[in-house]
PDB file of C-alpha atoms in Angstrom:
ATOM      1  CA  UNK P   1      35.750-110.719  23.303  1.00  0.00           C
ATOM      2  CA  UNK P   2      37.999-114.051  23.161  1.00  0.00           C
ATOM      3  CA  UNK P   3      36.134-117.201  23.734  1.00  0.00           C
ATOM      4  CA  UNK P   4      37.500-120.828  23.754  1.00  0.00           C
ATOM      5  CA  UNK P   5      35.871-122.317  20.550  1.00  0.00           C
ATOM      6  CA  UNK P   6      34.888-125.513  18.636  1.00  0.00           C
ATOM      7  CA  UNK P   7      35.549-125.413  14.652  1.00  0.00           C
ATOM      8  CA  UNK P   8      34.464-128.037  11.962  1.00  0.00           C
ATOM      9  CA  UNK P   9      35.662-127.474   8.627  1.00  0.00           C
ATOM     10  CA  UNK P  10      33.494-127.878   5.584  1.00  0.00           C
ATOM     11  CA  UNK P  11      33.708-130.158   2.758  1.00  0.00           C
ATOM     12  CA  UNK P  12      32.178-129.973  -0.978  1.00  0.00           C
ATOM     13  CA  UNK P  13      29.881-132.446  -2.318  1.00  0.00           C
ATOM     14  CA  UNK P  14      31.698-133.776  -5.502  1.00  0.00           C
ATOM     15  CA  UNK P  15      28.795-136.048  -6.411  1.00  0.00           C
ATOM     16  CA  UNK P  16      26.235-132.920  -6.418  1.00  0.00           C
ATOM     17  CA  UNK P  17      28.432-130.781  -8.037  1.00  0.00           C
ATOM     18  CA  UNK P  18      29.146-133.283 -11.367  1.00  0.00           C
ATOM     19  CA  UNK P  19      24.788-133.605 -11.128  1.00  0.00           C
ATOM     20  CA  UNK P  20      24.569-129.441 -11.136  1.00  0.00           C
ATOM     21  CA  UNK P  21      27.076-129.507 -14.226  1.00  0.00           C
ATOM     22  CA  UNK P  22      25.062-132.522 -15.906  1.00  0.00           C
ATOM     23  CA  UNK P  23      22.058-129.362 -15.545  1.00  0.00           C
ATOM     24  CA  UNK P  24      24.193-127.034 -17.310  1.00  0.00           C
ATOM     25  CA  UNK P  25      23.099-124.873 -14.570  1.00  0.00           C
ATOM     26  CA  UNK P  26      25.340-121.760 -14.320  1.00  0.00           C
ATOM     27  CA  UNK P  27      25.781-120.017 -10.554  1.00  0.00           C
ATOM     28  CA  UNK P  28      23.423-117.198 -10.831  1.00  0.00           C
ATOM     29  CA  UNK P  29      20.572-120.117 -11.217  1.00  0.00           C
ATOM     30  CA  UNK P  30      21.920-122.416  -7.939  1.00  0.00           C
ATOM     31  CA  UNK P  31      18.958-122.487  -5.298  1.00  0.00           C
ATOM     32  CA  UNK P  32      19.049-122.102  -1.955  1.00  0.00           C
ATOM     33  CA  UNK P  33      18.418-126.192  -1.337  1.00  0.00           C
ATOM     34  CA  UNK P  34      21.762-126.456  -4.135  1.00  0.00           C
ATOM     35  CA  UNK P  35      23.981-124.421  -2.429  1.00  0.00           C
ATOM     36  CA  UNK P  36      24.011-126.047   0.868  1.00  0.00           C
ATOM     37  CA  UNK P  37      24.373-129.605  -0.605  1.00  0.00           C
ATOM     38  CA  UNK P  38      27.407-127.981  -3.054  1.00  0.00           C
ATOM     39  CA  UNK P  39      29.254-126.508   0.924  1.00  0.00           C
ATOM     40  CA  UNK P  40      27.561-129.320   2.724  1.00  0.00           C
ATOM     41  CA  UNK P  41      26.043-126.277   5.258  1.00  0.00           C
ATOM     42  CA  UNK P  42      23.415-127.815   7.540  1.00  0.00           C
ATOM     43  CA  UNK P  43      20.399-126.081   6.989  1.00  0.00           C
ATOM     44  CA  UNK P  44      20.340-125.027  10.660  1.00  0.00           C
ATOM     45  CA  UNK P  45      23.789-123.310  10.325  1.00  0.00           C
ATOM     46  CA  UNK P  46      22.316-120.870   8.319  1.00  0.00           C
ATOM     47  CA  UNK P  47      22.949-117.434   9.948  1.00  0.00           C
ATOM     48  CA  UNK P  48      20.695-114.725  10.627  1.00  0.00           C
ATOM     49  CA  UNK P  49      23.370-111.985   9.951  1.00  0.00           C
ATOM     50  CA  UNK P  50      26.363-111.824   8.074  1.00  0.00           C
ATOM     51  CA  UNK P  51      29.364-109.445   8.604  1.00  0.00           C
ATOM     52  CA  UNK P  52      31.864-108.374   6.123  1.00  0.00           C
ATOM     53  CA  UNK P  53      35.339-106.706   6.791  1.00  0.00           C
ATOM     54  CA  UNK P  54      36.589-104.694   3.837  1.00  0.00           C
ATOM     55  CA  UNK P  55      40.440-105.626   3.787  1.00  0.00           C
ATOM     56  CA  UNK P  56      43.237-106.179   1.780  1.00  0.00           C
ATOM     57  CA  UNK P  57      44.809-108.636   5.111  1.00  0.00           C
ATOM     58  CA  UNK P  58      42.134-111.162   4.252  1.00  0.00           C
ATOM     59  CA  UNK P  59      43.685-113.806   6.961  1.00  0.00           C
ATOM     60  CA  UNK P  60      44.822-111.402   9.666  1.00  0.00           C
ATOM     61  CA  UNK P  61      41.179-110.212   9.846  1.00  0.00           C
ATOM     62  CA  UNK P  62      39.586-113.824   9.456  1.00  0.00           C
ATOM     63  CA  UNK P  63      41.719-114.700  12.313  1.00  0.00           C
ATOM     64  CA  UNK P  64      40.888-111.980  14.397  1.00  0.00           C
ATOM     65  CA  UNK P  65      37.120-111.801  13.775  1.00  0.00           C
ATOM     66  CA  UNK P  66      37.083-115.672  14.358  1.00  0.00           C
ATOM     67  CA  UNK P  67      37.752-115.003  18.344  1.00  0.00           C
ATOM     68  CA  UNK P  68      34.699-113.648  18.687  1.00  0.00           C
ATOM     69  CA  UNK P  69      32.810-116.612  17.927  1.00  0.00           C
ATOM     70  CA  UNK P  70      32.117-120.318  19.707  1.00  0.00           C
ATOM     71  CA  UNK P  71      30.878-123.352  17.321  1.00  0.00           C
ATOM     72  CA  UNK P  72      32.807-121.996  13.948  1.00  0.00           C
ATOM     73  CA  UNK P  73      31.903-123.908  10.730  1.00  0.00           C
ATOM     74  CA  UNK P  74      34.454-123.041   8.028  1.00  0.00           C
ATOM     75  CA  UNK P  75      32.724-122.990   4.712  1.00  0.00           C
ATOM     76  CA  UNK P  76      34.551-125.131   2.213  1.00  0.00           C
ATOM     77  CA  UNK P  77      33.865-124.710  -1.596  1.00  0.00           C
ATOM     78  CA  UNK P  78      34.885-126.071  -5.208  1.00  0.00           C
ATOM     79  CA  UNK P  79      38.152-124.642  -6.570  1.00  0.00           C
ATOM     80  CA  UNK P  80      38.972-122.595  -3.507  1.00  0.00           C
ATOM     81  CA  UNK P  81      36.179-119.851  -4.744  1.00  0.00           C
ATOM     82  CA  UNK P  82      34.938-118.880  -0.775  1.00  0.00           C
ATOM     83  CA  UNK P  83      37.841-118.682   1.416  1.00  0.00           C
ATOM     84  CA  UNK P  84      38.458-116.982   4.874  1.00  0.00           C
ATOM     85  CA  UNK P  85      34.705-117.840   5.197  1.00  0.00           C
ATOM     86  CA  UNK P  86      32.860-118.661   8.841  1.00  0.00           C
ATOM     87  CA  UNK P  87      29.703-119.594  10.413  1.00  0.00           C
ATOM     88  CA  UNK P  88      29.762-118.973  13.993  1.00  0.00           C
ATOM     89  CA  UNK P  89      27.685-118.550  17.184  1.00  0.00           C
ATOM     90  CA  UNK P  90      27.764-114.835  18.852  1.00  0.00           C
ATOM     91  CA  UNK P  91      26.092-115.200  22.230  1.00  0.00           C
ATOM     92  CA  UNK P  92      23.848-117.819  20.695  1.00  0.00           C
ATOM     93  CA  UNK P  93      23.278-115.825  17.452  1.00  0.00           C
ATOM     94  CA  UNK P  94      24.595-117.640  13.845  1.00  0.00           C
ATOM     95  CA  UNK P  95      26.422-115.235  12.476  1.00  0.00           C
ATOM     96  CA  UNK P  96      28.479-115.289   8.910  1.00  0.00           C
ATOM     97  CA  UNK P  97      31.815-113.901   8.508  1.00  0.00           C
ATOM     98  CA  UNK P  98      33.646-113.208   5.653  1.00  0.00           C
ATOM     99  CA  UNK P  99      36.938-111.039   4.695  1.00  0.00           C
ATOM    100  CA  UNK P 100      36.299-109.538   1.610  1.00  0.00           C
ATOM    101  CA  UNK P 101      38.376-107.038  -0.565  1.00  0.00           C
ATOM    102  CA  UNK P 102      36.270-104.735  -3.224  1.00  0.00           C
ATOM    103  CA  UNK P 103      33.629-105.190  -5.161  1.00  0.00           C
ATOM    104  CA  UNK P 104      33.620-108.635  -6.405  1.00  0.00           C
ATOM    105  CA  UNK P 105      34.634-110.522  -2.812  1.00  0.00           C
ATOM    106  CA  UNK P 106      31.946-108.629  -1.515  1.00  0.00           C
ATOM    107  CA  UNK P 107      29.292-109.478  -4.120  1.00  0.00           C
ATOM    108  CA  UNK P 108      30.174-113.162  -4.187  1.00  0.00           C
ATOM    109  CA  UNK P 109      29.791-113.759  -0.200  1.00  0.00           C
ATOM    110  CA  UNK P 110      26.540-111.193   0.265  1.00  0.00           C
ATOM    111  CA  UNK P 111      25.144-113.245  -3.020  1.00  0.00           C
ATOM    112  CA  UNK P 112      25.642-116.808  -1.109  1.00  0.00           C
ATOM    113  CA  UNK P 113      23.873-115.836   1.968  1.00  0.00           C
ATOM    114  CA  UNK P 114      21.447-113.761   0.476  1.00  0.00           C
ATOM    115  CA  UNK P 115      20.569-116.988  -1.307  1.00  0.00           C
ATOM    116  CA  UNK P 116      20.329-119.106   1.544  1.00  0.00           C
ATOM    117  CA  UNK P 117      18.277-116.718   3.319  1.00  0.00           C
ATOM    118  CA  UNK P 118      20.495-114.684   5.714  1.00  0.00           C
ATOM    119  CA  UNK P 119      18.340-111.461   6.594  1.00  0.00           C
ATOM    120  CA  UNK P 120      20.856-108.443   7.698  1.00  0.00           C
ATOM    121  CA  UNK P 121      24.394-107.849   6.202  1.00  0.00           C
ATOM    122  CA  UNK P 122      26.702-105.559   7.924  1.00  0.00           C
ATOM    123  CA  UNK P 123      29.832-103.907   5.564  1.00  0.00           C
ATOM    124  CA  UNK P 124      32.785-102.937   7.805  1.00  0.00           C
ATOM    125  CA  UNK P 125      36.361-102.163   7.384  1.00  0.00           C
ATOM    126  CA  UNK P 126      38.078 -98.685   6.439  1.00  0.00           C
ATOM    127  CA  UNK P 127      36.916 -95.387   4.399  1.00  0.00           C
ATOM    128  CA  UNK P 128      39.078 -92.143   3.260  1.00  0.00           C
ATOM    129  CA  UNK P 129      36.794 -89.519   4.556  1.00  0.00           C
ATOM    130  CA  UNK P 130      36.248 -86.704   1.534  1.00  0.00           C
ATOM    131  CA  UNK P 131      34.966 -84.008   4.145  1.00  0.00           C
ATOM    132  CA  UNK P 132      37.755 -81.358   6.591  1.00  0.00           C
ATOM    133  CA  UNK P 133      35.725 -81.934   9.992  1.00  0.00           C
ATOM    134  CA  UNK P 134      36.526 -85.892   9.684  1.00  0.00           C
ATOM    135  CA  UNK P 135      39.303 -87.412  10.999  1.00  0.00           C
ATOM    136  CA  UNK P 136      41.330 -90.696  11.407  1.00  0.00           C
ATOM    137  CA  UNK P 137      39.693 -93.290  13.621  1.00  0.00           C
ATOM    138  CA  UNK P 138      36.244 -91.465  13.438  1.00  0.00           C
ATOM    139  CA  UNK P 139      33.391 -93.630  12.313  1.00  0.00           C
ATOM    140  CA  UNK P 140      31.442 -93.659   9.263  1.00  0.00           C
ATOM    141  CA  UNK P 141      27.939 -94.995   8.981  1.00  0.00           C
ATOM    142  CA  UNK P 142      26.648 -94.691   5.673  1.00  0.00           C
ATOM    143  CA  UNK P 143      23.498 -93.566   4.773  1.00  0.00           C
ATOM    144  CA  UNK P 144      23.450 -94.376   0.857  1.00  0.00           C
ATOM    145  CA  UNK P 145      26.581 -95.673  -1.056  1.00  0.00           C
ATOM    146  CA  UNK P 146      27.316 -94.208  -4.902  1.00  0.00           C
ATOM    147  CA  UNK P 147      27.977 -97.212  -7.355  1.00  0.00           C
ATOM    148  CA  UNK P 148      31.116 -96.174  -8.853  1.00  0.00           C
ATOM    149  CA  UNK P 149      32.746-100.241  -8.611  1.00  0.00           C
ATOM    150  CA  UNK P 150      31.680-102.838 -11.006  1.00  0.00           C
ATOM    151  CA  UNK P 151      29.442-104.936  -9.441  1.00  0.00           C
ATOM    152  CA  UNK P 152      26.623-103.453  -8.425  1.00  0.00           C
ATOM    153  CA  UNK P 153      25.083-102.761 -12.270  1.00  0.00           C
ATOM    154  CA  UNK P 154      24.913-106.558 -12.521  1.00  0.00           C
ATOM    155  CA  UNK P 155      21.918-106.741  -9.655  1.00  0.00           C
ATOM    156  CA  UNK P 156      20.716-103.424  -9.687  1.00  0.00           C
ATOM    157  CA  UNK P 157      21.572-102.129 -13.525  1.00  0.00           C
ATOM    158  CA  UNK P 158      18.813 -98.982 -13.244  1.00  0.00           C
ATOM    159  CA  UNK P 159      20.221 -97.408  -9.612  1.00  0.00           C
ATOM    160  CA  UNK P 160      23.401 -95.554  -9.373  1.00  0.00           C
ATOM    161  CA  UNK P 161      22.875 -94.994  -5.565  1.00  0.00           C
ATOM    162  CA  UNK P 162      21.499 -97.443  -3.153  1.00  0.00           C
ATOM    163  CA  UNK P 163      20.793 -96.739   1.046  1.00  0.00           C
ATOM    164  CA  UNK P 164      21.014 -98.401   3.684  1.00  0.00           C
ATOM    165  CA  UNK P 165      18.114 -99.670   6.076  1.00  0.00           C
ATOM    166  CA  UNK P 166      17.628 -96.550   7.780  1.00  0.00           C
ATOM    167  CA  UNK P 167      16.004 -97.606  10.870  1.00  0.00           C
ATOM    168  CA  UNK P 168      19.478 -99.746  11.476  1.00  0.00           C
ATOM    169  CA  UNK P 169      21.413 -96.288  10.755  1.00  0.00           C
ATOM    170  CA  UNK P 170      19.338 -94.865  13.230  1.00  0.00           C
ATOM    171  CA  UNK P 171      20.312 -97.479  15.945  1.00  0.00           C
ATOM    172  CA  UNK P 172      23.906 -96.154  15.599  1.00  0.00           C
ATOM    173  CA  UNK P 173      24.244 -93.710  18.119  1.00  0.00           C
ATOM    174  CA  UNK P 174      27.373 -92.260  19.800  1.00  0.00           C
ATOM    175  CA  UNK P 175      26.608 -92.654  23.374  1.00  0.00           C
ATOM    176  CA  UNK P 176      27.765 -96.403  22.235  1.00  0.00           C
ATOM    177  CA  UNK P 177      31.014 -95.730  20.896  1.00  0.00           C
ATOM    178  CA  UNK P 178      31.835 -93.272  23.121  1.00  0.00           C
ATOM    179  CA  UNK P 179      34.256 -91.096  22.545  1.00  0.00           C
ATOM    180  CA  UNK P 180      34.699 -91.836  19.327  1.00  0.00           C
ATOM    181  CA  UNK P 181      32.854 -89.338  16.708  1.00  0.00           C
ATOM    182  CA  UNK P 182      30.585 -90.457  14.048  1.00  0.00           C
ATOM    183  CA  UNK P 183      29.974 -89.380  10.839  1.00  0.00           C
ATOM    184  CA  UNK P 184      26.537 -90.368   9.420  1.00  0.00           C
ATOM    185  CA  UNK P 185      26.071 -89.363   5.152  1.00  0.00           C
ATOM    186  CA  UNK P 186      26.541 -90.467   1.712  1.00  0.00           C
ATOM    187  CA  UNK P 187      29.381 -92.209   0.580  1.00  0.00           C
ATOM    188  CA  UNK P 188      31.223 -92.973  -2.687  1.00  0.00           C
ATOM    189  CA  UNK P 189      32.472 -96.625  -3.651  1.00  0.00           C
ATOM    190  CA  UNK P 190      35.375 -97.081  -5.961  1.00  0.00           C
ATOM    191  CA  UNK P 191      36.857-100.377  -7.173  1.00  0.00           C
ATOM    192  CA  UNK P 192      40.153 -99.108  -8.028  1.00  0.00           C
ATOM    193  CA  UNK P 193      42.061 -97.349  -4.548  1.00  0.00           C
ATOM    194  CA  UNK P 194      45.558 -96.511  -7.048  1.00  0.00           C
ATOM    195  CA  UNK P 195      43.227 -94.077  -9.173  1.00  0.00           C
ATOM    196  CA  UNK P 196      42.085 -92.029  -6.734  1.00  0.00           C
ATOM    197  CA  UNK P 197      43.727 -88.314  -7.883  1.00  0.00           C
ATOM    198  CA  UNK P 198      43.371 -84.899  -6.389  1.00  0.00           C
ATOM    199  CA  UNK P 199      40.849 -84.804  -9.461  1.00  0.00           C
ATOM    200  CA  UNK P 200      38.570 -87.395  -8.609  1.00  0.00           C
ATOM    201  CA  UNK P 201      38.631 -86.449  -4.616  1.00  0.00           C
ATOM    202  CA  UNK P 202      37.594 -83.249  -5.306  1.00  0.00           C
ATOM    203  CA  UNK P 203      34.979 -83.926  -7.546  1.00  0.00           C
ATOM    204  CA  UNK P 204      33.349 -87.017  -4.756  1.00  0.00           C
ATOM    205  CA  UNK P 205      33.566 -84.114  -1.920  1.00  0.00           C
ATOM    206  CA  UNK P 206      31.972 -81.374  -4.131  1.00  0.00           C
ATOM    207  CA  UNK P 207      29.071 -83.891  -4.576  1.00  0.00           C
ATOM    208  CA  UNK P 208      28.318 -83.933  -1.028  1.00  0.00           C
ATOM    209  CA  UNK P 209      29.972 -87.279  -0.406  1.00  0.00           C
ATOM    210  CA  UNK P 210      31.914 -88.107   3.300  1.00  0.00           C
ATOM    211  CA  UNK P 211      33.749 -90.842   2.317  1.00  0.00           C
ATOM    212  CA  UNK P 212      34.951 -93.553   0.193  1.00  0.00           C
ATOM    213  CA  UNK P 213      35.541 -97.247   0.440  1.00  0.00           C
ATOM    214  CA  UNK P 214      35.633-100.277  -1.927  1.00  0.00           C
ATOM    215  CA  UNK P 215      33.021-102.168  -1.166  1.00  0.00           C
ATOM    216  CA  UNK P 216      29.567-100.634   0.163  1.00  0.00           C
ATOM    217  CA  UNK P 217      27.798 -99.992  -2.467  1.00  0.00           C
ATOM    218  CA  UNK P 218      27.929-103.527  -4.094  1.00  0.00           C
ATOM    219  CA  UNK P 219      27.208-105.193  -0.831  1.00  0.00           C
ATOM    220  CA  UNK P 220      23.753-102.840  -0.980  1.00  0.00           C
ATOM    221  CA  UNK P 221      22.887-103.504  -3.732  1.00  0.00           C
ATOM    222  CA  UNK P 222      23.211-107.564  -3.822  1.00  0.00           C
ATOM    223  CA  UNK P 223      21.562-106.926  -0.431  1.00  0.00           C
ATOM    224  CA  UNK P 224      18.732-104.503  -1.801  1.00  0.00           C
ATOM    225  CA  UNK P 225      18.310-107.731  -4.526  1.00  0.00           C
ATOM    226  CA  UNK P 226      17.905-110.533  -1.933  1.00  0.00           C
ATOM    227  CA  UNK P 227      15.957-108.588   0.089  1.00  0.00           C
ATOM    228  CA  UNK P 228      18.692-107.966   2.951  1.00  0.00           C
ATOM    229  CA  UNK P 229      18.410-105.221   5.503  1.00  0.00           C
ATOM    230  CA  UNK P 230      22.048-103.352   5.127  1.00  0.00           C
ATOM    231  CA  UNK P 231      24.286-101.260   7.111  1.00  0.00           C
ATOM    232  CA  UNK P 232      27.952-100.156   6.679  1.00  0.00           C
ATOM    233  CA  UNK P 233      29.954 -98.926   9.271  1.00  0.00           C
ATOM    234  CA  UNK P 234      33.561 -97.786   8.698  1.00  0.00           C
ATOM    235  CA  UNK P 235      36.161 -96.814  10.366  1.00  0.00           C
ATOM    236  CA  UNK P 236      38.197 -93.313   8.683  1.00  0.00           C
ATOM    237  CA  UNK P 237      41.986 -94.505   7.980  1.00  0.00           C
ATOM    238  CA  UNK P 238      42.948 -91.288   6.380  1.00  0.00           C
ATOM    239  CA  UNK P 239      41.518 -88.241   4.939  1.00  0.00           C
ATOM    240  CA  UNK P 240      42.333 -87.655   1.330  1.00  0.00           C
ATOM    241  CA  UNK P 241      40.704 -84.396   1.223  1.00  0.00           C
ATOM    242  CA  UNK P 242      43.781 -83.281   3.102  1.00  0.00           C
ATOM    243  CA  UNK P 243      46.444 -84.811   0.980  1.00  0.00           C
ATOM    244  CA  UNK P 244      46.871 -88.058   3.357  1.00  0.00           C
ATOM    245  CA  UNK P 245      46.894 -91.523   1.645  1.00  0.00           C
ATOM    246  CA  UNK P 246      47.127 -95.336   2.301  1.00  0.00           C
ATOM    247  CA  UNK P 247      51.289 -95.140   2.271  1.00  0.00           C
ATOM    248  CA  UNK P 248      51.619 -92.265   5.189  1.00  0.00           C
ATOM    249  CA  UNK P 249      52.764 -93.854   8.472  1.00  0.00           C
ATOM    250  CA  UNK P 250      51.632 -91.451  11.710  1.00  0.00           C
ATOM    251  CA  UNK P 251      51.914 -92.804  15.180  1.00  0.00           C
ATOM    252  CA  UNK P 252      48.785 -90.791  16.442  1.00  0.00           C
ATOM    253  CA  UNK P 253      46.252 -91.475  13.976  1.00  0.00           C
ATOM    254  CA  UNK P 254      47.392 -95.358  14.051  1.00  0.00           C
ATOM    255  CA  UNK P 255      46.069 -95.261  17.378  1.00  0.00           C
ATOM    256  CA  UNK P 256      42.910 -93.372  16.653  1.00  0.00           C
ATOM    257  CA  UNK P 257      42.454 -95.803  13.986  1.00  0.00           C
ATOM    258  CA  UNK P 258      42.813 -98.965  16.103  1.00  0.00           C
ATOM    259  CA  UNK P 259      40.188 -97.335  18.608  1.00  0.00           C
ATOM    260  CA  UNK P 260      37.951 -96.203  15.954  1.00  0.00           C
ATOM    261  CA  UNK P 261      37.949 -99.822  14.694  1.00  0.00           C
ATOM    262  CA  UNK P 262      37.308-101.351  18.006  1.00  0.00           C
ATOM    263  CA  UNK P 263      34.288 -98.859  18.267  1.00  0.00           C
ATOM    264  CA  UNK P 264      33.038-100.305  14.840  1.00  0.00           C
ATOM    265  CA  UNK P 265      33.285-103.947  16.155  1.00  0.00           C
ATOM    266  CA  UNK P 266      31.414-103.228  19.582  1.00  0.00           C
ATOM    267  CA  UNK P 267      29.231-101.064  17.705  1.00  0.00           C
ATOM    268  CA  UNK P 268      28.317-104.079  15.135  1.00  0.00           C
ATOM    269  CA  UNK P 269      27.609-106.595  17.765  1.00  0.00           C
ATOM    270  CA  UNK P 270      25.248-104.706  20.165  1.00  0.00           C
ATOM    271  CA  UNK P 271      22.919-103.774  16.434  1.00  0.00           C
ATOM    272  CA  UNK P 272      23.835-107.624  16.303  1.00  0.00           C
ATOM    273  CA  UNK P 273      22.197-108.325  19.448  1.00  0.00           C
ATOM    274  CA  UNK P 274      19.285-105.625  19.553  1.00  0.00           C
ATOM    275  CA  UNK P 275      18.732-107.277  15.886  1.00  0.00           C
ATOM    276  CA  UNK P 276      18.276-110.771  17.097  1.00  0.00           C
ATOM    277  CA  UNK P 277      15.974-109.351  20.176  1.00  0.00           C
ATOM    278  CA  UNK P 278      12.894-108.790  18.005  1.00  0.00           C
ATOM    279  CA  UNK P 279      14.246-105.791  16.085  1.00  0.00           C
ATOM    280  CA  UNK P 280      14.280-107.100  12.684  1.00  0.00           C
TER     281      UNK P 280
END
């Protein structure tokens, strides 16, 4: 997926952001019209889906995610607050890319685009699966995400579970990511990876859960507030459920991983395309 590429690099608008503070207007209350004169975003570079990768490498994934793209616009902002943000073209659809790491990354990028309009947000990046018959590089496409981060009680304070657009989960079918096996259920979001116990997995798997991740369910649920059609698909790194964890090195499953990851990316740009085709 490598492409040659242009890339133009944002700036802020001092001036509009000293006329916003003279407002005492706080960020929950900046408009859509605000927001692109504060990242001096032409309104035309406004994409019609954004894409987030769940990761702790912020850069190596910007990096990587930005080959896949032609016309990048790298979205400046005050203070440094967006960073390892892009607007690109994907076969002639704007896309926004982010690399985001739990819940509050996550919430801050799906917030900015789901103010400026964006219709369709796509989570991706890496699960523990909390179910036996799953296994490392698999794929998980989540059908509902429980709020157990931070975020999500600030936009949604009455839901403790929120779903995905289920007509985009049903677009998700293996004959695409062939032969790579996916996994399509409920899934838990945490906001704190170094507290998961033998307690607490137990306890998500009993409750009918196939996964976890960090960042799902808040990027639903700023989605569900905007308005967004949502979809999260993940590839498994480990399985806690059998003991396995973040710090275990294994040859094999890093190279089911790295295929199960390239089945997520291939798999987010055809719903990408079949998206932009008159699906929405």
């Amino acid at each position: 997926m490598g492409r040659e590429e242009t890339r133009q690099t944002g700036h802020c608008d001092i001036d509009r952001i000293d006329e916003i503070h003279r407002k005492y207007t706080m960020l929950k209350e900046l408009t859509k019209n605000e927001w692109l004169s504060l990242l001096s975003i032409p309104e035309d570079r406004i994409p019609t889906v954004l894409v987030l990768r769940g990761t702790r490498n912020l850069k190596v994934n910007y990096a990587k995610y930005s080959t896949f793209f032609t016309n990048i616009y790298e979205v400046g902002s005050p203070n440094g607050i967006f960073e390892d943000v892009l607007i690109g073209d994907y076969k002639d659809i704007s896309v926004g890319y982010a690399s985001v790491y739990g819940d509050a990354m996550a919430s801050e990028i799906t917030h900015l685009f789901g103010v400026l309009g964006t219709s369709l947000v796509i989570q991706t990046g890496c699960c523990g699966a909390l179910n036996d018959s799953i296994q490392a590089g698999d794929i998980v496409c989540a059908t509902s995400a429980y709020c157990g981060e931070g975020a999500s009680q600030y936009y949604l304070p009455q839901k403790r579970k929120v779903s995905a657009s289920l007509d985009l989960v049903e677009q998700v079918m293996p004959s695409r990511v062939a032969p790579v096996e996916i996994h399509k259920g409920p899934i838990w979001t945490t906001s704190a990876l170094l507290a998961e116990g033998k307690a607490e997995i137990q306890r998500w798997s009993h409750q009918g859960y196939i996964a976890v991740d960090m960042e799902t369910a808040t990027t639903f649920a700023v989605a569900e507030y905007f308005g967004m059609q949502r979809l999260s698909l993940l590839f498994v790194f480990d399985n806690p459920s059998k003991g396995e964890h973040i710090l275990l090195s294994d040859i094999e499953k890093q190279s089911r991983r790295e295929n199960g990851e390239q089945a997520v990316i291939d798999t987010v740009f055809a719903i990408i395309e079949n998206y932009e085709n008159g699906n929405h």
